[in-house]
Coordinates of C-alpha atoms in Angstrom, one line a residue:
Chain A
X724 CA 5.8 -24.2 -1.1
X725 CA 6.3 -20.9 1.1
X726 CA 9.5 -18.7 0.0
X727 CA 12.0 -18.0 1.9
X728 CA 11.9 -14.2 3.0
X729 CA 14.2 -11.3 3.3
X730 CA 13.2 -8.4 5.9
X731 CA 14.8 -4.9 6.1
X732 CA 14.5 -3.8 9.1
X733 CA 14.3 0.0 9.9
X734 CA 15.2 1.5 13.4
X735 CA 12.6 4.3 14.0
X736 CA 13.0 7.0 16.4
X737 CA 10.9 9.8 16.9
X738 CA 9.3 9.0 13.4
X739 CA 12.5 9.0 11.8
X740 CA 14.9 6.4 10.8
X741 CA 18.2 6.4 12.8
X742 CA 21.1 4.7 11.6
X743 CA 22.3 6.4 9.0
X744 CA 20.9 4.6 5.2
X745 CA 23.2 5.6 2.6
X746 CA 20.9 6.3 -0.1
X747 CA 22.1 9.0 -2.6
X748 CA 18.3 8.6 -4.6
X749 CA 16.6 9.4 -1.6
X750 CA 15.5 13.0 -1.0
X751 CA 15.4 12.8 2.5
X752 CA 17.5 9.9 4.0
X753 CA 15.6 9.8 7.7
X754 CA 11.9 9.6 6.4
X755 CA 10.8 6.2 7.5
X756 CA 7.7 6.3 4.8
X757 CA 10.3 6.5 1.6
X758 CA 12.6 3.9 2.4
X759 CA 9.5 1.9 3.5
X760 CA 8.1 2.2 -0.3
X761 CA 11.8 2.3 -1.6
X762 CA 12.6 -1.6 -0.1
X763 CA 9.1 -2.6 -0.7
X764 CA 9.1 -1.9 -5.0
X765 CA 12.3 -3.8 -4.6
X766 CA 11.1 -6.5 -3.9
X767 CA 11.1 -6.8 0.0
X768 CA 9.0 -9.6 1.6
X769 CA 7.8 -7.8 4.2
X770 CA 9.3 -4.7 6.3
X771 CA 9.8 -4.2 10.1
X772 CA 9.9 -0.7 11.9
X773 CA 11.6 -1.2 15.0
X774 CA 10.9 1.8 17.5
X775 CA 13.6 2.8 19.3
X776 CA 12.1 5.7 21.3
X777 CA 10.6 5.3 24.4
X778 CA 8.7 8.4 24.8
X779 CA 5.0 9.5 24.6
X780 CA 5.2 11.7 21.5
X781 CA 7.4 9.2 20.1
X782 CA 5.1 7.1 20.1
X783 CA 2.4 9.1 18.8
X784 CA 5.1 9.5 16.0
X785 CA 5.4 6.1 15.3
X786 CA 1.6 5.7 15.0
X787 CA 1.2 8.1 12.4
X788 CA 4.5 6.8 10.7
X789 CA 2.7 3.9 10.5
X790 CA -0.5 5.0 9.1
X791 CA 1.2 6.8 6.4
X792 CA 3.5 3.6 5.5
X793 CA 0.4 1.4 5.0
X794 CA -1.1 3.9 2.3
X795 CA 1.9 3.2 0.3
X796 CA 3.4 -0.3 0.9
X797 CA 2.1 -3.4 -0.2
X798 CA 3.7 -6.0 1.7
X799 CA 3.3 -6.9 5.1
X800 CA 4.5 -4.4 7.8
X801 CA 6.0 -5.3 11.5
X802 CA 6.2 -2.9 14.3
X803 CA 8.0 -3.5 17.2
X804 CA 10.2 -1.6 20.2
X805 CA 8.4 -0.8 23.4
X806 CA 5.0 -2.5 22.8
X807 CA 3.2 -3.2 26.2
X808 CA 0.1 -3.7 25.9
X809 CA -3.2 -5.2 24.1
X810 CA -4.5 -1.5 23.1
X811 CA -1.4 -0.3 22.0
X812 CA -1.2 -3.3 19.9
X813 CA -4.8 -2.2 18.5
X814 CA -3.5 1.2 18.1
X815 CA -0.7 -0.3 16.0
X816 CA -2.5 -2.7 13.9
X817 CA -5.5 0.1 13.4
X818 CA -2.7 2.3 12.3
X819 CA -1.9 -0.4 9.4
X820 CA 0.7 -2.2 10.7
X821 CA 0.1 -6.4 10.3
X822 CA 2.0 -7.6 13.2
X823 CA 3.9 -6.3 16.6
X824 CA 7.0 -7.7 17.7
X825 CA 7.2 -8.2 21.4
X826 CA 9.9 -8.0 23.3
X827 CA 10.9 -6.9 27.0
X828 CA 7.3 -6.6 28.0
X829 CA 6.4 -10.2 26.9
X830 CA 9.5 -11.4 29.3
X831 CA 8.4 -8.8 32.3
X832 CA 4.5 -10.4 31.5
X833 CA 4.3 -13.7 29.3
X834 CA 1.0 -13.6 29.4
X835 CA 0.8 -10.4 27.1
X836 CA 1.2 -12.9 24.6
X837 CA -1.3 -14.9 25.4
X838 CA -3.9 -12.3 25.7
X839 CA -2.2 -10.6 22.3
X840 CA -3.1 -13.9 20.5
X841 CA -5.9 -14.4 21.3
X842 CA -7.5 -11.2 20.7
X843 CA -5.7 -10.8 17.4
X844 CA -4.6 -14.4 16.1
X845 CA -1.4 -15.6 16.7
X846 CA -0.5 -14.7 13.1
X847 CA 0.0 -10.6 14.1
X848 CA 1.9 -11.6 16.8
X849 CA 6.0 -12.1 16.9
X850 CA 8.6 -12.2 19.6
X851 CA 11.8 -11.1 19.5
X852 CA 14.3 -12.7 21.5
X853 CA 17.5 -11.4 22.1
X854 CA 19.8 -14.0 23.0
X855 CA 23.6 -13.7 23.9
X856 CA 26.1 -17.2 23.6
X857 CA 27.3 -18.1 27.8
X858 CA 30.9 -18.8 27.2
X859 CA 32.9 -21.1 29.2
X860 CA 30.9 -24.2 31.0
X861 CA 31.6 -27.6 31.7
X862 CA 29.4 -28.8 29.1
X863 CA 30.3 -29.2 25.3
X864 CA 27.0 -28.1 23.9
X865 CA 26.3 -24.1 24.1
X866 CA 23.5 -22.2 25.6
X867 CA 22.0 -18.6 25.1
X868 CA 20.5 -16.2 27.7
X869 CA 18.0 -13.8 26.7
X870 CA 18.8 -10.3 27.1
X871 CA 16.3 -7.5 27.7
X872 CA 15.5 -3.5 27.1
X873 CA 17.9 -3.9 23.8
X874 CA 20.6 -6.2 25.3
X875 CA 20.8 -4.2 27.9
X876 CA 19.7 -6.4 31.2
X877 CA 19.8 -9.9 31.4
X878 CA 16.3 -11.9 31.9
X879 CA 17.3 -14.5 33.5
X880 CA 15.9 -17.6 31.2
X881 CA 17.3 -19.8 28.6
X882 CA 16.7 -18.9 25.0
X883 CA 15.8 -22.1 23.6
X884 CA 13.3 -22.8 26.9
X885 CA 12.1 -18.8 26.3
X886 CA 11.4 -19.6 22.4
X887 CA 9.6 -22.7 23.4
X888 CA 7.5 -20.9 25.7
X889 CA 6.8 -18.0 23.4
X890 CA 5.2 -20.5 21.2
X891 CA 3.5 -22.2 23.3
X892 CA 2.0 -18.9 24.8
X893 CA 0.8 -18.3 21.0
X894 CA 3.3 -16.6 19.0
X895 CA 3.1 -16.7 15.0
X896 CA 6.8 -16.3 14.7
X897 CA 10.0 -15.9 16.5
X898 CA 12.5 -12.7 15.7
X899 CA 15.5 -14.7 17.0
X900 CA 18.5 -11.7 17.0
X901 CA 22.0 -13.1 18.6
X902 CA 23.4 -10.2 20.3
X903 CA 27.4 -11.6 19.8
X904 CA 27.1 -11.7 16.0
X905 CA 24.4 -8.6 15.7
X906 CA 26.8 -6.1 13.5
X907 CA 29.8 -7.9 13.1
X908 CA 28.4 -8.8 9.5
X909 CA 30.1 -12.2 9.7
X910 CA 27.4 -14.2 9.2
X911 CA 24.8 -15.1 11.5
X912 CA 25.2 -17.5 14.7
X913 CA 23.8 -21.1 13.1
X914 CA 24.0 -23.0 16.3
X915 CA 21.8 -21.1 17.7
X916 CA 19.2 -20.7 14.5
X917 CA 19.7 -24.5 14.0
X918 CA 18.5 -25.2 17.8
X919 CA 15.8 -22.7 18.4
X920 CA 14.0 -23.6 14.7
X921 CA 14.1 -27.3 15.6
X922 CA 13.1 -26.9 18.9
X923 CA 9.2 -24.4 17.4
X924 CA 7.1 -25.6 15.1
X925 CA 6.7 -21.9 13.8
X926 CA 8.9 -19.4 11.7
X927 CA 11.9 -18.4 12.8
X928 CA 13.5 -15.3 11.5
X929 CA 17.0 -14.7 11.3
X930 CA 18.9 -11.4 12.8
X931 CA 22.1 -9.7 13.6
X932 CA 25.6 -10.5 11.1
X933 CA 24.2 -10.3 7.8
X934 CA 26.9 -9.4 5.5
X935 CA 27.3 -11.2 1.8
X936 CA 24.4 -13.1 0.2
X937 CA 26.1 -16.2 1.4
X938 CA 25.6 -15.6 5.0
X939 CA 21.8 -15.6 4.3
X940 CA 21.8 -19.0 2.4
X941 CA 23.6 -20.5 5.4
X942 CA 21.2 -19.1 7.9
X943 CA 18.4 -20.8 5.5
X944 CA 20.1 -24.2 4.9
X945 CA 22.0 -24.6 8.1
X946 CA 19.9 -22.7 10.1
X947 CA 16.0 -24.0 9.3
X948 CA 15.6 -20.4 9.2
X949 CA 12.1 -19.4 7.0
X950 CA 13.3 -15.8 7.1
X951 CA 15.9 -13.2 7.3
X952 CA 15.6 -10.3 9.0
X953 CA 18.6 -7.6 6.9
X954 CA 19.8 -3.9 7.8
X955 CA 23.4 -2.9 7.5
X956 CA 23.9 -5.3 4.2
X957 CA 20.9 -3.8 2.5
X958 CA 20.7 0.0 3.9
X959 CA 24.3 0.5 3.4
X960 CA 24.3 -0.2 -0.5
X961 CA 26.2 -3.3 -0.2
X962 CA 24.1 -5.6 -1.9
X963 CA 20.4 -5.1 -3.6
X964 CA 17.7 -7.2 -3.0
X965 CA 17.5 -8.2 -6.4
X966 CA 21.2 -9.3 -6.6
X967 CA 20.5 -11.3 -3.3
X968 CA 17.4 -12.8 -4.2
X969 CA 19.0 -14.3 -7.7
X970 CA 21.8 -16.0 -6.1
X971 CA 19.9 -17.6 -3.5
X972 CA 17.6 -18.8 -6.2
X973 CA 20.6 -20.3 -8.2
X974 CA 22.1 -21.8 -5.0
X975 CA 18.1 -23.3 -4.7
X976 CA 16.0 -21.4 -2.3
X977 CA 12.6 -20.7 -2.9
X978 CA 12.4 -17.1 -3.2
X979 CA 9.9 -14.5 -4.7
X980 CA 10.7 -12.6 -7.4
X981 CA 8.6 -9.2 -8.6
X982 CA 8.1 -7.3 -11.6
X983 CA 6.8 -3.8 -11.5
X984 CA 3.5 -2.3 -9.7
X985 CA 1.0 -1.6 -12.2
X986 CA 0.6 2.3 -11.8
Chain B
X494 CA -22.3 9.0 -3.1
X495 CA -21.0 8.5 -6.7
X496 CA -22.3 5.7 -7.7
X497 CA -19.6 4.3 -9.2
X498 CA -17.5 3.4 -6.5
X499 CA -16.8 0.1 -5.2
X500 CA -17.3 -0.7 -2.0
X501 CA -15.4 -2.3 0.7
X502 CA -17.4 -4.0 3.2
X503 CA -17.1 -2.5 6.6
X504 CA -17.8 -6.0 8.4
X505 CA -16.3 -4.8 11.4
X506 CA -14.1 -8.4 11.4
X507 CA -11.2 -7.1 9.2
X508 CA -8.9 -3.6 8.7
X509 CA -10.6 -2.9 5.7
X510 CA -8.0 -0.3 5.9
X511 CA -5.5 -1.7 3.6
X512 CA -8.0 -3.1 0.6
X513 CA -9.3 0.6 0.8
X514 CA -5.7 1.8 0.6
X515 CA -4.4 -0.9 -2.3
X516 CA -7.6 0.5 -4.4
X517 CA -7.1 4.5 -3.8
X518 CA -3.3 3.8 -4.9
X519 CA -4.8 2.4 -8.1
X520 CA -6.7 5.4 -8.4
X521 CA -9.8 3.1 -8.2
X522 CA -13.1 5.1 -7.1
X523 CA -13.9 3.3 -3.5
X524 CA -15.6 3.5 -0.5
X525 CA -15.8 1.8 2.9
X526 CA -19.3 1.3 4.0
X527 CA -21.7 -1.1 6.2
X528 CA -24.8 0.9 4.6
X529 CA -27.0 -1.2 2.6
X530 CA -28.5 1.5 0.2
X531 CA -24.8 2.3 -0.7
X532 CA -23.7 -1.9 -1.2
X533 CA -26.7 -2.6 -3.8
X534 CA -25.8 0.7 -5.6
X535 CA -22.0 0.0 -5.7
X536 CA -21.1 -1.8 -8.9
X537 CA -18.7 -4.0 -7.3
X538 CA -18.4 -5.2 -3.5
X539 CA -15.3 -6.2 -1.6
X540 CA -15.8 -8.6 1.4
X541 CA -12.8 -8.9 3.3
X542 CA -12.4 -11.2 6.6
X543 CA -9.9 -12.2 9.1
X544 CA -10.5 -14.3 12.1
X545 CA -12.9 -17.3 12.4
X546 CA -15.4 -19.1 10.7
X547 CA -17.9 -19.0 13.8
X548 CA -16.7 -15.1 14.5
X549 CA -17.2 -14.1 11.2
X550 CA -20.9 -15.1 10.6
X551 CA -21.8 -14.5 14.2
X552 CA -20.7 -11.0 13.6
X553 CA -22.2 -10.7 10.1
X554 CA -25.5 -11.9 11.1
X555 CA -25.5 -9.7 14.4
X556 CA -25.3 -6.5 11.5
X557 CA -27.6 -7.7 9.7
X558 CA -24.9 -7.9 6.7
X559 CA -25.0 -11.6 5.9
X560 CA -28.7 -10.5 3.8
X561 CA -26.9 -7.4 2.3
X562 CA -24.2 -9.9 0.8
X563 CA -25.9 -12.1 -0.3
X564 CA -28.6 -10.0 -1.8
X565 CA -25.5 -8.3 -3.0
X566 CA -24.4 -11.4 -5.0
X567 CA -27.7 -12.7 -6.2
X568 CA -27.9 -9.3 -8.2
X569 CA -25.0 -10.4 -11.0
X570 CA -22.3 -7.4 -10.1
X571 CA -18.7 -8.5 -9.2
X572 CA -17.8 -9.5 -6.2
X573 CA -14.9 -10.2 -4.4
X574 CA -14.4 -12.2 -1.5
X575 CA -10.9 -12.3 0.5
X576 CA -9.5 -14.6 3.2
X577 CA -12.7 -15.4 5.7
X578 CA -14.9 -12.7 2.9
X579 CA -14.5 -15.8 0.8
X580 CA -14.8 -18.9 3.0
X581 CA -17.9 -17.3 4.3
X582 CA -19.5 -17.8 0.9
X583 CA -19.2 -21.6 1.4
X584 CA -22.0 -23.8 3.1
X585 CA -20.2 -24.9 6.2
X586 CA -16.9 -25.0 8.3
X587 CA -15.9 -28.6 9.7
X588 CA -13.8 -29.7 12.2
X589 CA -13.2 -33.5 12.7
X590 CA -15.4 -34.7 9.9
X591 CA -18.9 -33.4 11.4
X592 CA -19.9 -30.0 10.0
X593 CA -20.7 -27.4 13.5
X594 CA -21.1 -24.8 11.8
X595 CA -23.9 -25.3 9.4
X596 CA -24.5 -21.6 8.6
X597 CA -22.7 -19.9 5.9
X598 CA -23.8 -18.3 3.4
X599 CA -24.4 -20.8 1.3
X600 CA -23.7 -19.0 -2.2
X601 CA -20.9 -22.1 -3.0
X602 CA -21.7 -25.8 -2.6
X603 CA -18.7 -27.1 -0.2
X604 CA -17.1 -26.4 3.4
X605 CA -14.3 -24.8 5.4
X606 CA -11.7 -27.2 6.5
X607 CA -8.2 -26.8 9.0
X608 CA -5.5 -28.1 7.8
X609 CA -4.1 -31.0 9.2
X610 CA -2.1 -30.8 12.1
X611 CA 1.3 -32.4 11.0
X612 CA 1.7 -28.5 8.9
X613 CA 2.5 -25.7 10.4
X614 CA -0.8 -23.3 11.2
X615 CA -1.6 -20.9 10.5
X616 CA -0.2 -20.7 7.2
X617 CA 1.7 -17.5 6.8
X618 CA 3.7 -16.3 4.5
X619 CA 4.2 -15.9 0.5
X620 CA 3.1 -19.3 -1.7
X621 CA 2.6 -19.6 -5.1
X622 CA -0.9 -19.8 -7.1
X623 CA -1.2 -21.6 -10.0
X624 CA -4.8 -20.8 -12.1
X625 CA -6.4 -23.4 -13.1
X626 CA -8.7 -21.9 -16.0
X627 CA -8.2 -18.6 -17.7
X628 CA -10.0 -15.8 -15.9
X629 CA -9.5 -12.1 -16.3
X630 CA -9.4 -11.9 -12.5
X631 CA -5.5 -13.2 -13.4
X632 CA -4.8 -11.1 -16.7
X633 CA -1.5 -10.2 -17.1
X634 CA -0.6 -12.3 -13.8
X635 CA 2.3 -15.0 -14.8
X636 CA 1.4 -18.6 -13.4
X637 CA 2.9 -19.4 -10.0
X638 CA 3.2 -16.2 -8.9
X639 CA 3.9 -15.4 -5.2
X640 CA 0.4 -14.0 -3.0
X641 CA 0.7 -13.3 0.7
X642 CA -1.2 -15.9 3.1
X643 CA -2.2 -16.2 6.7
X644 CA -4.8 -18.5 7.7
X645 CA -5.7 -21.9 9.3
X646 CA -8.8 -23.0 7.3
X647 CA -9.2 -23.4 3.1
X648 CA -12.1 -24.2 1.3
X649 CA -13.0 -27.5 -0.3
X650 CA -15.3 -27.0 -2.8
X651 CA -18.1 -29.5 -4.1
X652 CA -18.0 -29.1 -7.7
X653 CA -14.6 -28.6 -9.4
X654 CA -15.3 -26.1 -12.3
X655 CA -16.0 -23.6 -8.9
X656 CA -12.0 -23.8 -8.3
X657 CA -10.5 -20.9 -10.0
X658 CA -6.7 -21.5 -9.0
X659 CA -4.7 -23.8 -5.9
X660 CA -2.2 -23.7 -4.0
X661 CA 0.2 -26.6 -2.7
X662 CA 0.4 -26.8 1.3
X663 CA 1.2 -30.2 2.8
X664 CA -1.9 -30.5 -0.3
X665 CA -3.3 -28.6 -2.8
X666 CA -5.8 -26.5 -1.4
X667 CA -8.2 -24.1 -3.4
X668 CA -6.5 -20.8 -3.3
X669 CA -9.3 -18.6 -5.6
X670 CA -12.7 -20.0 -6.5
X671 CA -15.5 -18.7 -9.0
X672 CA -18.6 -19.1 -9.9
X673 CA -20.1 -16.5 -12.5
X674 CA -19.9 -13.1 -10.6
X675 CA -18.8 -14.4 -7.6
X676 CA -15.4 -14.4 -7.1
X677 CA -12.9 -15.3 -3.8
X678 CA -9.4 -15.2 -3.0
X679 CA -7.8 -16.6 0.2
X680 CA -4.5 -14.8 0.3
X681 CA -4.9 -11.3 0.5
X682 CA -4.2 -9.2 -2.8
X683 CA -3.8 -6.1 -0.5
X684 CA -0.4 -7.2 0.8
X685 CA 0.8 -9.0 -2.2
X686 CA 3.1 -6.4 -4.1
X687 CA 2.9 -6.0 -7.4
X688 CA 0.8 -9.4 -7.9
X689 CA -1.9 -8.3 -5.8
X690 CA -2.4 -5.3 -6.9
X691 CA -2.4 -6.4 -10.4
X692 CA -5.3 -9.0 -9.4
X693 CA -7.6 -6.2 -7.3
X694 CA -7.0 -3.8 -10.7
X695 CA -8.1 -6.8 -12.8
X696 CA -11.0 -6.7 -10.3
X697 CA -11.6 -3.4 -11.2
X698 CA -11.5 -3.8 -14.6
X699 CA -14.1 -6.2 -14.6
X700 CA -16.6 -4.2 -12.2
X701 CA -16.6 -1.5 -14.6
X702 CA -16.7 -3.8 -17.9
X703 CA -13.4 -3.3 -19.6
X704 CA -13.2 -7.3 -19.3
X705 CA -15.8 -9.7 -19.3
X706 CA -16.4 -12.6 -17.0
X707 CA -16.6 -16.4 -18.2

């Protein structure tokens, strides 16, 4: 049976990590690389870099970022933010990285992610949807819009018909992130989980509210979610991995638990 | 070259990049290479794959490789197969009951089968492996640890005793097969944490004779 996984999530800009991590331990609290191998020998599933720059050089940045990540981490790494192509995707994958996360491009040109999957298997390659809830409306069920360039313009499509399409274009996972519960850290928005991971077949991953243990069990049982994406709950010091991981394995979810690297 | 490094076969149809990174953080002598002087000098080979069945020996054969391997594994050192590097090994991949592609390697008796459709494919993500017989390829890893997967075909091999250690999905599937110095993993070591790495040092280990095989 596959475990249930947890995913810190770094936001990378100009080959540093933004938003501050409150990491006494750390030498140098902005180095993407150390906080990479910091969550990773705790016992993070998997890790995503999320690039926040837009520029040329950061970009350049990120690649090497990358490259020096994978000489050091052992888990599977994620890299999305700005990706718009099939070569930068090779760049990225090249570099180390084991999947890209698409977002506003794949919207602008869906069939990036047809093209992405099938030069590189639909396992590399996730979409991120950011979805906000449209309040009011004469009907009693709820519906999500998607929201592009970081929730900054709307695109125009359902979420639920966007996730389906994503999937059926060829994506290996959906990074479903709801823009009205993204940093409140009161728990993420089920309804929405619930429908988009009944509606795909494949993984969806859980983002934005995290903040107790308990909000990540939901967003597994409630949810359907086979993953949880974490920042603010993890990089602020609130909880460890480790504590996380042992109560969701006493409240029943399959989990993965590690010992040490042998170095 | 020193001659006591293992190689990682450049195959072109994987990013060796990360075996050959997992291996240099174990301080394990390695090298990359597609140069078959270099392979039948190493002590220990490394085939990693990603992709498809088809691809893969296309792509093999095209370099001329698919000789160097199995040259390679005819000559008794330790070799390690991962992901499509170890379901090329088998006979045949088969789709709808009628094998199409009748060209593997042939080292193992068996085939290369999808899984059915009802599951979820490609299989991604972190499963447990549970070893059926003990093998120093899983010294000092406890049973049902947790390996990373991603991939839409397993192997079904012909004869039992080749069936190192499964894995349950929708089935049980074999997860790591064996047979003398052959040895193959489907999940990848490389991005397993601490489990992984323990199995490619146990690898290691036995290339260089610090623990015997069988």
């Amino acid at each position: 049976m596959l475990a249930k996984r947890i995913i810190p999530c770094l936001d990378v800009k100009d080959g540093r990590v933004v938003k501050g991590v409150r990491f006494l331990e750390l030498k140098e609290a902005g180095d993407p690389v150390e906080l990479a191998v910091y969550y990773d020998r705790e016992g993070a599933d998997e890790l995503v870099f999320l690039d926040i720059t837009a520029s040329s050089e950061g970009r350049h940045a990120l690649i090497e970022v990358v490259r020096r990540t994978a000489r050091n981490i052992f888990i599977p790494l994620t890299v999305g933010g700005g990706i718009d192509s099939v070569d930068f995707i090779r760049e990225l994958l090249q570099a180390g990285a084991d999947k890209v996360s698409l977002n506003t491009a794949a919207l602008r040109s869906p069939e990036l992610i047809d093209k992405a999957a099938e030069y590189f298997g639909s396992q590399c390659i996730v979409v991120a949807i950011d979805a906000r809830r449209v309040s009011g409306g004469y009907t009693s069920s709820p519906s999500w819009e998607v929201y592009t360039h970081g929730g900054r313009n709307l695109a125009g499509i359902d979420a639920v018909r966007w996730a389906k399409e994503a999937y059926e274009r060829g994506a290996g996972e959906l990074l479903l992130t709801s823009m009205d519960t993204d940093g409140t850290r009161e728990g993420y928005d089920l309804e929405l989980l619930e429908r988009v991971s009944s509606e795909v077949p494949i993984p969806v991953i859980a983002s934005g509210g995290a903040g107790k243990p308990e909000h990540l069990l939901e967003a597994f049982t409630r949810g359907g979610a086979h993953a949880v994406l974490a920042a603010s709950i993890l990089h602020y010091h609130s909880f460890r991995l480790e504590e996380i991981k042992t109560y969701l394995k006493r409240q029943g979810v399959m989990v993965r638990t590690v010992s040490g690297y042998p170095r | 070259m020193k001659s006591n490094e293992i190689i990682v076969l450049d195959s072109g149809i994987a990013n060796v990049g990360s075996v050959f990174n997992a291996l240099q953080w174990l301080n394990v002598p390695v090298r990359v290479s597609q140069l078959e002087k270099e392979i039948m000098e190493a002590p220990g080979l490394i085939f990693p794959g990603v992709g498809s069945f088809d691809q893969g020996t296309a792509e093999l054969k095209q370099k001329g490789l698919d000789i160097v391997v199995k040259k390679f594994a005819e000559s008794n050192k330790p070799f390690l197969g991962i992901c499509l590097g170890m379901q090329l090994l088998f006979q045949y991949s088969e789709e709808g009951g009628k094998s199409i592609y009748p060209e593997g390697l042939s080292l193992l008796p068996g085939g290369v089968r999808r899984f059915p459709t009802e599951l979820p494919v490609p299989h991604v993500g972190w499963n447990t492996v549970h070893p059926l017989q003990g093998h120093p390829l899983f010294t000092k890893i406890l049973p049902a640890s947790f390996f990373y997967f991603t991939h839409s075909f397993y192997v079904a091999p012909a004869r039992k005793e080749n069936i190192l250690a499964t894995t349950e999905y929708g089935d049980n599937f074999a997860s790591a097969v064996v047979s003398g110095n052959l040895m193959g993993v489907q999940f990848h070591p490389e991005k397993s944490g601490p489990s992984g790495l323990q199995l490619l040092r146990n690898f290691a280990e036995i290339v260089y004779g610090h623990r015997q095989v069988g």
